[in-house]
PDB file of C-alpha atoms in Angstrom:
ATOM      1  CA  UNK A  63      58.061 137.189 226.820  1.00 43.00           C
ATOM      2  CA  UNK A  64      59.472 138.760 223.624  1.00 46.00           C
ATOM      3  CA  UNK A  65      57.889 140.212 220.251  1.00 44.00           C
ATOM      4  CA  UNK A  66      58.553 137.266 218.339  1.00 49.00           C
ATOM      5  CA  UNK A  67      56.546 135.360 220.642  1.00 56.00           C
ATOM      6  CA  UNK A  68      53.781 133.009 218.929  1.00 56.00           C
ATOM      7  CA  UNK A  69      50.872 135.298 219.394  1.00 58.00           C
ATOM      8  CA  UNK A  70      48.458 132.827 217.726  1.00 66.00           C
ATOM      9  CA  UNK A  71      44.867 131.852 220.067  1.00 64.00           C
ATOM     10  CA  UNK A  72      46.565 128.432 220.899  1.00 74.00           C
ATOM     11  CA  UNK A  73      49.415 129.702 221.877  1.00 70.00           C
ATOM     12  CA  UNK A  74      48.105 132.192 223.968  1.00 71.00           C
ATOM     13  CA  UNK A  75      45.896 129.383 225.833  1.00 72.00           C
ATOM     14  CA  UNK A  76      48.923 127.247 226.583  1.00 74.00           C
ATOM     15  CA  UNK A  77      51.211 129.502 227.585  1.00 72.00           C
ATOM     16  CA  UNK A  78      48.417 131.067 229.823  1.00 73.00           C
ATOM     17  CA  UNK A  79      48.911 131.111 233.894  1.00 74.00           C
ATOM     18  CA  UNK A  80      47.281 127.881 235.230  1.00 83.00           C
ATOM     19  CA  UNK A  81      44.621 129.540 237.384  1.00 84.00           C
ATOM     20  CA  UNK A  82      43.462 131.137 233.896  1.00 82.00           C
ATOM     21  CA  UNK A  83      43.914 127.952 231.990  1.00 85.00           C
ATOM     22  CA  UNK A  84      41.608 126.197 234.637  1.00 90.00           C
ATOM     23  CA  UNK A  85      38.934 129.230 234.318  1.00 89.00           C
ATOM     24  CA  UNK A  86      38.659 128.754 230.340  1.00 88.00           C
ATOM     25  CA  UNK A  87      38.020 125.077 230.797  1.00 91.00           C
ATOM     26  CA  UNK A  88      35.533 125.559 233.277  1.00 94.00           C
ATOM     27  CA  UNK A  89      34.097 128.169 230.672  1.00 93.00           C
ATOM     28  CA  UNK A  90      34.355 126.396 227.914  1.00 93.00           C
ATOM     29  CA  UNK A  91      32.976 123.130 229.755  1.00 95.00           C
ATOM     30  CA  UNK A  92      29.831 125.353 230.929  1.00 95.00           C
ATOM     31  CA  UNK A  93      29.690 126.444 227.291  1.00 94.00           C
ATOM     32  CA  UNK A  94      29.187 123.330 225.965  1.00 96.00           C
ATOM     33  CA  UNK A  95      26.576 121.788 228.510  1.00 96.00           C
ATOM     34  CA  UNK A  96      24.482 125.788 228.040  1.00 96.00           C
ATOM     35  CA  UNK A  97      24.506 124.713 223.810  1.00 96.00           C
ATOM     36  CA  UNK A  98      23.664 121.072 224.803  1.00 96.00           C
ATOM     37  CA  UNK A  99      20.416 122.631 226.653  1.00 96.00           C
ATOM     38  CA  UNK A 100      19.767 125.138 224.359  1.00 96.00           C
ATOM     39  CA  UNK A 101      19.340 122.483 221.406  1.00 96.00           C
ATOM     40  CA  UNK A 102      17.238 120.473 223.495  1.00 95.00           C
ATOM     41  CA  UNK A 103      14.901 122.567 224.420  1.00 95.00           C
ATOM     42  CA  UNK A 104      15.013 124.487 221.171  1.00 95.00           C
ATOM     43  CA  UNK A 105      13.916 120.502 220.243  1.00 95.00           C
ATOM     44  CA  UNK A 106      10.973 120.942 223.075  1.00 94.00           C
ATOM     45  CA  UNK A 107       9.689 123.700 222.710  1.00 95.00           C
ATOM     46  CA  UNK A 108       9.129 123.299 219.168  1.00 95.00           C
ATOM     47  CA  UNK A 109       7.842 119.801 219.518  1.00 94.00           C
ATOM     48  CA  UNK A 110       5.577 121.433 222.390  1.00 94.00           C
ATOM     49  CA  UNK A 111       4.040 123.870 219.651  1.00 94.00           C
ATOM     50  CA  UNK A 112       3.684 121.830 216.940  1.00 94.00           C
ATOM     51  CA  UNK A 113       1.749 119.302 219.306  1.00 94.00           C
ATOM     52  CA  UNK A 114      -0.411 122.139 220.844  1.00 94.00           C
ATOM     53  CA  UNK A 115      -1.411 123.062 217.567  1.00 94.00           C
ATOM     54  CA  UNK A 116      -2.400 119.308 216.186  1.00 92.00           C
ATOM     55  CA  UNK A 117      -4.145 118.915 219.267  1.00 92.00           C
ATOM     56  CA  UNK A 118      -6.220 122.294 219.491  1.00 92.00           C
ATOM     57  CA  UNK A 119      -7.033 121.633 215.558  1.00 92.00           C
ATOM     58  CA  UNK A 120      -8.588 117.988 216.334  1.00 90.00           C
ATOM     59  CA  UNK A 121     -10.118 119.085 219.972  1.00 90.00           C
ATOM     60  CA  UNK A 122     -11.902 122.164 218.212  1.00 90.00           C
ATOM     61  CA  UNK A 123     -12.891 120.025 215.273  1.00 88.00           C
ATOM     62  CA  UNK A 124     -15.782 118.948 217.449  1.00 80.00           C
ATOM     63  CA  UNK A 125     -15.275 115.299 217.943  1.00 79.00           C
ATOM     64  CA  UNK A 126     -16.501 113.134 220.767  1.00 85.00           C
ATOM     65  CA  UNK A 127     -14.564 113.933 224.052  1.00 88.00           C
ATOM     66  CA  UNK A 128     -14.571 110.518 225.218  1.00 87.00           C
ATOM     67  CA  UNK A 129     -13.185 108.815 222.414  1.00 88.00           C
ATOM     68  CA  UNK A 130     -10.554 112.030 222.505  1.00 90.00           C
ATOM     69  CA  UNK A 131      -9.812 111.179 226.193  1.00 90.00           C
ATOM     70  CA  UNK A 132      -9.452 107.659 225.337  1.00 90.00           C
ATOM     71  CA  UNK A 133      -7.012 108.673 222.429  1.00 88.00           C
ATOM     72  CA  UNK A 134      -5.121 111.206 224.386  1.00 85.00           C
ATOM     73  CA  UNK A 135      -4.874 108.444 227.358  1.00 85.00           C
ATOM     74  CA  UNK A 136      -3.426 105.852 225.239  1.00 85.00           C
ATOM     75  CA  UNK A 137      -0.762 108.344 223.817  1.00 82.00           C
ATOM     76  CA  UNK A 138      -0.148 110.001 226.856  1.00 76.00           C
ATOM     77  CA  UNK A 139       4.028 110.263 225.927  1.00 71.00           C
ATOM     78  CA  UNK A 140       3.041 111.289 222.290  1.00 75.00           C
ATOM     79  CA  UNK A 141       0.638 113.540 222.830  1.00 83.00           C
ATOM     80  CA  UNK A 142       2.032 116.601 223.915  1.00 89.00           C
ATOM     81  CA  UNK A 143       1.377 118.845 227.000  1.00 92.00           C
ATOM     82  CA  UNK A 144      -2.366 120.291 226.116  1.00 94.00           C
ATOM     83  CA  UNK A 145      -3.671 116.542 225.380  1.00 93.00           C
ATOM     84  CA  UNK A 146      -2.235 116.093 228.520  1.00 94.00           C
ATOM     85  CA  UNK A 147      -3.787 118.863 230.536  1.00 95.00           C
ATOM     86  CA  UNK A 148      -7.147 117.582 228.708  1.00 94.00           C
ATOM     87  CA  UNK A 149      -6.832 114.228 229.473  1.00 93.00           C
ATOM     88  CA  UNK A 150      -6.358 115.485 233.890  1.00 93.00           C
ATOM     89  CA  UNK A 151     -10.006 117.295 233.392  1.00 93.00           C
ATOM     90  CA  UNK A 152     -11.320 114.979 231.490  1.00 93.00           C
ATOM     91  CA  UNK A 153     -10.722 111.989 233.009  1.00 91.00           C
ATOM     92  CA  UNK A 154     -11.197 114.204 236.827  1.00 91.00           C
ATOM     93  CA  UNK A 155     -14.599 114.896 235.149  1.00 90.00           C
ATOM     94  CA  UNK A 156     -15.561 111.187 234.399  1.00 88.00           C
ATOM     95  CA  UNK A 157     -14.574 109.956 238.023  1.00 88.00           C
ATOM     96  CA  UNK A 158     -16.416 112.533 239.756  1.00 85.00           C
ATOM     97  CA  UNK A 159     -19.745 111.675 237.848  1.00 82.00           C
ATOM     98  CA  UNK A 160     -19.210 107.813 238.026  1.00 80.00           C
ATOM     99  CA  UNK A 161     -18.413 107.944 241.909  1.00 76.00           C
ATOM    100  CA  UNK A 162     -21.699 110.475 242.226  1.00 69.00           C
ATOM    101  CA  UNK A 163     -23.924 108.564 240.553  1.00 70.00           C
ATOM    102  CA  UNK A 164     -22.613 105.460 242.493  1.00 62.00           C
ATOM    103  CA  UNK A 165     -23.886 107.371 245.622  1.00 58.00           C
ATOM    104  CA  UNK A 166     -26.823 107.891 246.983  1.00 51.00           C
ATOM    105  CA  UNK A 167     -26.057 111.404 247.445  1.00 55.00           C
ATOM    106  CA  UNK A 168     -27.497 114.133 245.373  1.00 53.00           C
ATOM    107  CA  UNK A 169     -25.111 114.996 242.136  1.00 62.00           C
ATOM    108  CA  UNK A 170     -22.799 117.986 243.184  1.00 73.00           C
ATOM    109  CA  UNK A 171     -21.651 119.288 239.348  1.00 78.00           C
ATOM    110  CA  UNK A 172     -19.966 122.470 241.359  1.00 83.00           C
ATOM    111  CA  UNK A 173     -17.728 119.815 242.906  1.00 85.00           C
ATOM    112  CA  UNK A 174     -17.222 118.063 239.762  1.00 87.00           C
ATOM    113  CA  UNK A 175     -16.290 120.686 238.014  1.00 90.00           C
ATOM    114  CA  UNK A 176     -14.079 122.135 240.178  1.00 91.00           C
ATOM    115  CA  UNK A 177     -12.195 118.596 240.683  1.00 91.00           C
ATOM    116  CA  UNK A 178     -11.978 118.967 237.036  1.00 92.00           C
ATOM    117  CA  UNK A 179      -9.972 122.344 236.802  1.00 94.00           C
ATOM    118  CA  UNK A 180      -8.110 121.308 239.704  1.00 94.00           C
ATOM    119  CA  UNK A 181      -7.084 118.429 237.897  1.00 94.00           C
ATOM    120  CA  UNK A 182      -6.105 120.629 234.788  1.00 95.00           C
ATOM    121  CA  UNK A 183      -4.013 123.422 237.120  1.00 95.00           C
ATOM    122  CA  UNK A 184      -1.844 120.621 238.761  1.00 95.00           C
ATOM    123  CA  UNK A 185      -1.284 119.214 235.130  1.00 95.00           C
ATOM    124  CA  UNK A 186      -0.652 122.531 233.741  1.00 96.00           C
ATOM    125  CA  UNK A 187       1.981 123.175 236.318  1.00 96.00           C
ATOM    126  CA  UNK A 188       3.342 119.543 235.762  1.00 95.00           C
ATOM    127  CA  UNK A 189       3.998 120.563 232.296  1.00 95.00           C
ATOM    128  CA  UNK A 190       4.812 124.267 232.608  1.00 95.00           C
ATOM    129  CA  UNK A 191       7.592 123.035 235.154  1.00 95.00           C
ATOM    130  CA  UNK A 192       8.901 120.805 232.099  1.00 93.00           C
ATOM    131  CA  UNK A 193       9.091 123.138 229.439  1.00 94.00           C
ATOM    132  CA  UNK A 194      10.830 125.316 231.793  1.00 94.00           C
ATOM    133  CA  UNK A 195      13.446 123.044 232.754  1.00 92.00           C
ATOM    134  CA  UNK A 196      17.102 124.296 232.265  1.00 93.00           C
ATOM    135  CA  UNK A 197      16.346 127.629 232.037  1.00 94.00           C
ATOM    136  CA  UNK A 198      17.664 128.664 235.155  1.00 94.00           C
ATOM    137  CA  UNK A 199      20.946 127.284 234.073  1.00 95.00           C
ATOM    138  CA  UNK A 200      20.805 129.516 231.074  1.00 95.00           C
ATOM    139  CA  UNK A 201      20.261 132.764 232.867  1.00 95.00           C
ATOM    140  CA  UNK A 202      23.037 131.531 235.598  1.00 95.00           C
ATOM    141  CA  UNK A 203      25.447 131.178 232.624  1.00 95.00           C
ATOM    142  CA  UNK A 204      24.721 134.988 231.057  1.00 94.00           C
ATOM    143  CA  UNK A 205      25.041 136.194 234.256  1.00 94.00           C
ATOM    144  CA  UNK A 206      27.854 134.659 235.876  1.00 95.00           C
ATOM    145  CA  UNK A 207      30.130 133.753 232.656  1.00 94.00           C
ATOM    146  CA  UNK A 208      31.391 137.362 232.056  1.00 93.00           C
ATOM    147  CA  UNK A 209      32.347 137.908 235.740  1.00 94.00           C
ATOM    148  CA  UNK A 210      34.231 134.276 235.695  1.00 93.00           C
ATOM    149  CA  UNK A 211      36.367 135.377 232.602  1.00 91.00           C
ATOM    150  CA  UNK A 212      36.728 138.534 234.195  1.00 91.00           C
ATOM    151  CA  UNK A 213      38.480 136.887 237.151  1.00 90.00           C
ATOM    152  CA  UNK A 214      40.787 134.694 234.644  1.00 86.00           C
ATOM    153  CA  UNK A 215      41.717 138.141 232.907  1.00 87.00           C
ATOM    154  CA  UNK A 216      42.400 140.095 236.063  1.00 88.00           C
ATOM    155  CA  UNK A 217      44.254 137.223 237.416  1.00 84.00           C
ATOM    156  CA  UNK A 218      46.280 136.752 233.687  1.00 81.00           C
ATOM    157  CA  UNK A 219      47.325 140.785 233.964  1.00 82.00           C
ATOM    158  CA  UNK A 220      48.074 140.440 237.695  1.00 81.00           C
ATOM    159  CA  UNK A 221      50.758 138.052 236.768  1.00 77.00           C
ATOM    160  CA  UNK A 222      51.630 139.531 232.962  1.00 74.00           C
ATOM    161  CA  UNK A 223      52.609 142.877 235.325  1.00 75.00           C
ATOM    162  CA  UNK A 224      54.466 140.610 238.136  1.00 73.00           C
ATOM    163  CA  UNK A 225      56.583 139.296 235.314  1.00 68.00           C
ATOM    164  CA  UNK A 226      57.266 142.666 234.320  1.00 68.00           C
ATOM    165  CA  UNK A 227      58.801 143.557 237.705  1.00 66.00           C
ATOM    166  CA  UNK A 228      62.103 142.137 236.910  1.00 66.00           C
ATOM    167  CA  UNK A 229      62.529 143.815 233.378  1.00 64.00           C
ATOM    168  CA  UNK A 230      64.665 146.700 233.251  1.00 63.00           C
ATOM    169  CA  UNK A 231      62.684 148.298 230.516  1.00 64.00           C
ATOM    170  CA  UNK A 232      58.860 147.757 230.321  1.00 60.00           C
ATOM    171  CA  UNK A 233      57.630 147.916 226.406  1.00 64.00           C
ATOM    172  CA  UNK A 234      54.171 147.632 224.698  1.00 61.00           C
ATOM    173  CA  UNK A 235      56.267 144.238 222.863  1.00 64.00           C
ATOM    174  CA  UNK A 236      56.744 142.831 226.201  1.00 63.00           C
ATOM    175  CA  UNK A 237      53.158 143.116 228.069  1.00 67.00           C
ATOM    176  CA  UNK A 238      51.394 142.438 225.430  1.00 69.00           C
ATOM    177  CA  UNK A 239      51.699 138.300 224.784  1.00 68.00           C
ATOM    178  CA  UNK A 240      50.198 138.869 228.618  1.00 70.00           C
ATOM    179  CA  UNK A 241      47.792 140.628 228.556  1.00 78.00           C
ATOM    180  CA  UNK A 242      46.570 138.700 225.039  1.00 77.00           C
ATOM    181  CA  UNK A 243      46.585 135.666 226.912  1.00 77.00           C
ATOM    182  CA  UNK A 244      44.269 136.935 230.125  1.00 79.00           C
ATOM    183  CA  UNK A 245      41.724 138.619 227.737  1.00 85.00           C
ATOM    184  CA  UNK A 246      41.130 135.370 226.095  1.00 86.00           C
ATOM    185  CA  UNK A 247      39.309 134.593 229.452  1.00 87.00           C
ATOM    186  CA  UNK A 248      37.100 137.407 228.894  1.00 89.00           C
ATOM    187  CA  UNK A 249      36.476 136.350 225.232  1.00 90.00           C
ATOM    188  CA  UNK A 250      35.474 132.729 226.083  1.00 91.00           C
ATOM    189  CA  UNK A 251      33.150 134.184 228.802  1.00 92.00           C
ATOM    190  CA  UNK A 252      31.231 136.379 226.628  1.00 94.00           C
ATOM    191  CA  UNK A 253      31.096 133.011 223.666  1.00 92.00           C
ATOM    192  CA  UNK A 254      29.348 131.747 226.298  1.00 93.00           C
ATOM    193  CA  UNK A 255      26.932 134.204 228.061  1.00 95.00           C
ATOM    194  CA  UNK A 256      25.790 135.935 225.111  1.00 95.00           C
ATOM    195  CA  UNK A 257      24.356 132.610 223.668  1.00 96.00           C
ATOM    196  CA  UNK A 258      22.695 131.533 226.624  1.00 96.00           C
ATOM    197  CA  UNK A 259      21.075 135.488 227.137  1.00 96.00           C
ATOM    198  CA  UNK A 260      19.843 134.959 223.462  1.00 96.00           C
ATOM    199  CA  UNK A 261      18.670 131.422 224.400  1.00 96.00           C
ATOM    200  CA  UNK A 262      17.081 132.040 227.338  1.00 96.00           C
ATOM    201  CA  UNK A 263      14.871 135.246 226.107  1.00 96.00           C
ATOM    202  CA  UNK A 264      13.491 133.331 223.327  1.00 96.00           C
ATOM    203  CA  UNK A 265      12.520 130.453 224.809  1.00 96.00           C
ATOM    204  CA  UNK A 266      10.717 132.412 228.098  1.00 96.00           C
ATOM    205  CA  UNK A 267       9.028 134.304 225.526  1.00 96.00           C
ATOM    206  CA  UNK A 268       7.922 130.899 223.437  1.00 95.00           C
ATOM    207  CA  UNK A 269       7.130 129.544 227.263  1.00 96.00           C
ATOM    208  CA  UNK A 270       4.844 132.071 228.125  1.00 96.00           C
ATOM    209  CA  UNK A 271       3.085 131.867 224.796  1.00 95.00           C
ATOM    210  CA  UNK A 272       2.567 128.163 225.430  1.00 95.00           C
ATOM    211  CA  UNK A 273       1.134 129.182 228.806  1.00 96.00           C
ATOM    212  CA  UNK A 274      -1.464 131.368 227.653  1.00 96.00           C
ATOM    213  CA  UNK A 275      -2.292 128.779 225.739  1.00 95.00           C
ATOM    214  CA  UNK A 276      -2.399 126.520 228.167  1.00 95.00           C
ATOM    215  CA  UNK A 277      -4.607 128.759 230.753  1.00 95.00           C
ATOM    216  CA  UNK A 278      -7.001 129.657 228.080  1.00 94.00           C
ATOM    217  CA  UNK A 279      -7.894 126.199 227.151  1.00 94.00           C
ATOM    218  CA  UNK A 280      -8.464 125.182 230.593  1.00 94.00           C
ATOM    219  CA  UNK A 281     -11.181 128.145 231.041  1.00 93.00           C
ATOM    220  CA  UNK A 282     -12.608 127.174 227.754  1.00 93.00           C
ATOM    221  CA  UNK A 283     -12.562 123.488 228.311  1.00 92.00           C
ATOM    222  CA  UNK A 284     -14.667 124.222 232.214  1.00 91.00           C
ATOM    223  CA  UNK A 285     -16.801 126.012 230.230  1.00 91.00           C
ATOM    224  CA  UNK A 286     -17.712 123.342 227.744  1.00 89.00           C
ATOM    225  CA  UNK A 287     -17.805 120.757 231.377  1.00 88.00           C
ATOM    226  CA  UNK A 288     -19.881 123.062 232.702  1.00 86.00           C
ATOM    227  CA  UNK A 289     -22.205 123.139 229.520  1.00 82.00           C
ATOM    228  CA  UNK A 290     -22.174 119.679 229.333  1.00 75.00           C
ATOM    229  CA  UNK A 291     -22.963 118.953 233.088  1.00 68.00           C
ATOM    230  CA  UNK A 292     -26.696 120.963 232.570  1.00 63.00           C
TER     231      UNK A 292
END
């Protein structure tokens, strides 16, 4: 290496060691699958809130429940996750009484109901384990991308310093295209934790929101069943 070396961030990626030109692809390909989840579920969760909102709006409008249940059943895709998590109780709720009454045992509402809300837990975990898809990938890539480009740089100065050995005089001009090229490693490694970090705080926080949501309807929604079943 010599001062008049091309010092530009191409260069410095193909003249780079092989082991640290493999690292930055697999960097930069984990980069680029953490932004292709990120705008997805930045689509998602968005799309999960806006629906959450139509749907509390209409359900709290005070409409008939059945012909809501029949709407939310026919639409189950378009709906969103709270019609969803309605349509489990509700349609729990409806079963129960029709195979009671069908008995000739005595109508157990406590067993209704609570076929109802377990209905509306399993769906709520359905849809809580959908939202929260891809996540763990995020927080994998924030915490494992520095550390990977930290291996390509140590690796880069390991041989920058090897290449040294058989220079008679060692100068900042002549270490330095080396060491450039292994802290590029670190560079792309940060580009893509620090994203995926951001990423994944927001969208746990938005998550959780959704979940409180979520929880509070079903209480509320039992407590209308319950009201009803009297």
């Amino acid at each position: 290496m010599n001062a008049t070396q091309d010092l530009s961030f191409i260069a410095l990626i193909a003249n780079a060691h092989l082991i640290v030109q493999l690292i930055m692809a697999l960097l930069l390909g984990i980069s680029l699958v953490s932004w292709t989840y990120i705008f997805k579920k930045m689509f998602d969760v968005r799309a999960a809130r806006r629906l959450t909102i139509d749907f509390e709006k209409t359900f709290w409008a005070g409409g008939n429940l059945h012909a809501l249940y029949q709407n939310a059943s026919s639409n189950r895709v378009s709906s969103g996750a709270l019609a969803r998590i309605f349509e489990a109780g509700m349609g729990e709720f409806i079963k129960g009484k029709q195979a009671a009454s069908g008995s000739r045992e005595a109508l157990d509402m406590g067993a209704i109901l609570d076929g109802a809300r377990r209905a509306m837990r399993a769906a709520f975990q359905r849809e809580m384990d959908a939202l929260e898809s891809h996540l763990a990938f995020l927080a994998s890539v924030g915490s494992v991308s520095p550390y990977i480009g930290l291996l390509g740089t140590v690796w880069g100065i390991m041989n920058a310093f090897r290449g040294l050995a058989n220079v008679q005089q060692a100068t900042l001009s002549a270490v330095a295209p080396g060491i450039a090229e292994a802290l590029i490693a670190t560079a792309i490694g940060l580009f893509a934790a620090i994203p995926a970090v951001v990423a994944y705080n927001r969208f746990s926080h938005d998550i959780d929101r959704l979940a409180i949501r979520f929880e509070s309807f079903v209480e509320e929604f039992s407590n209308i069943l319950q009201r009803q079943s009297r």
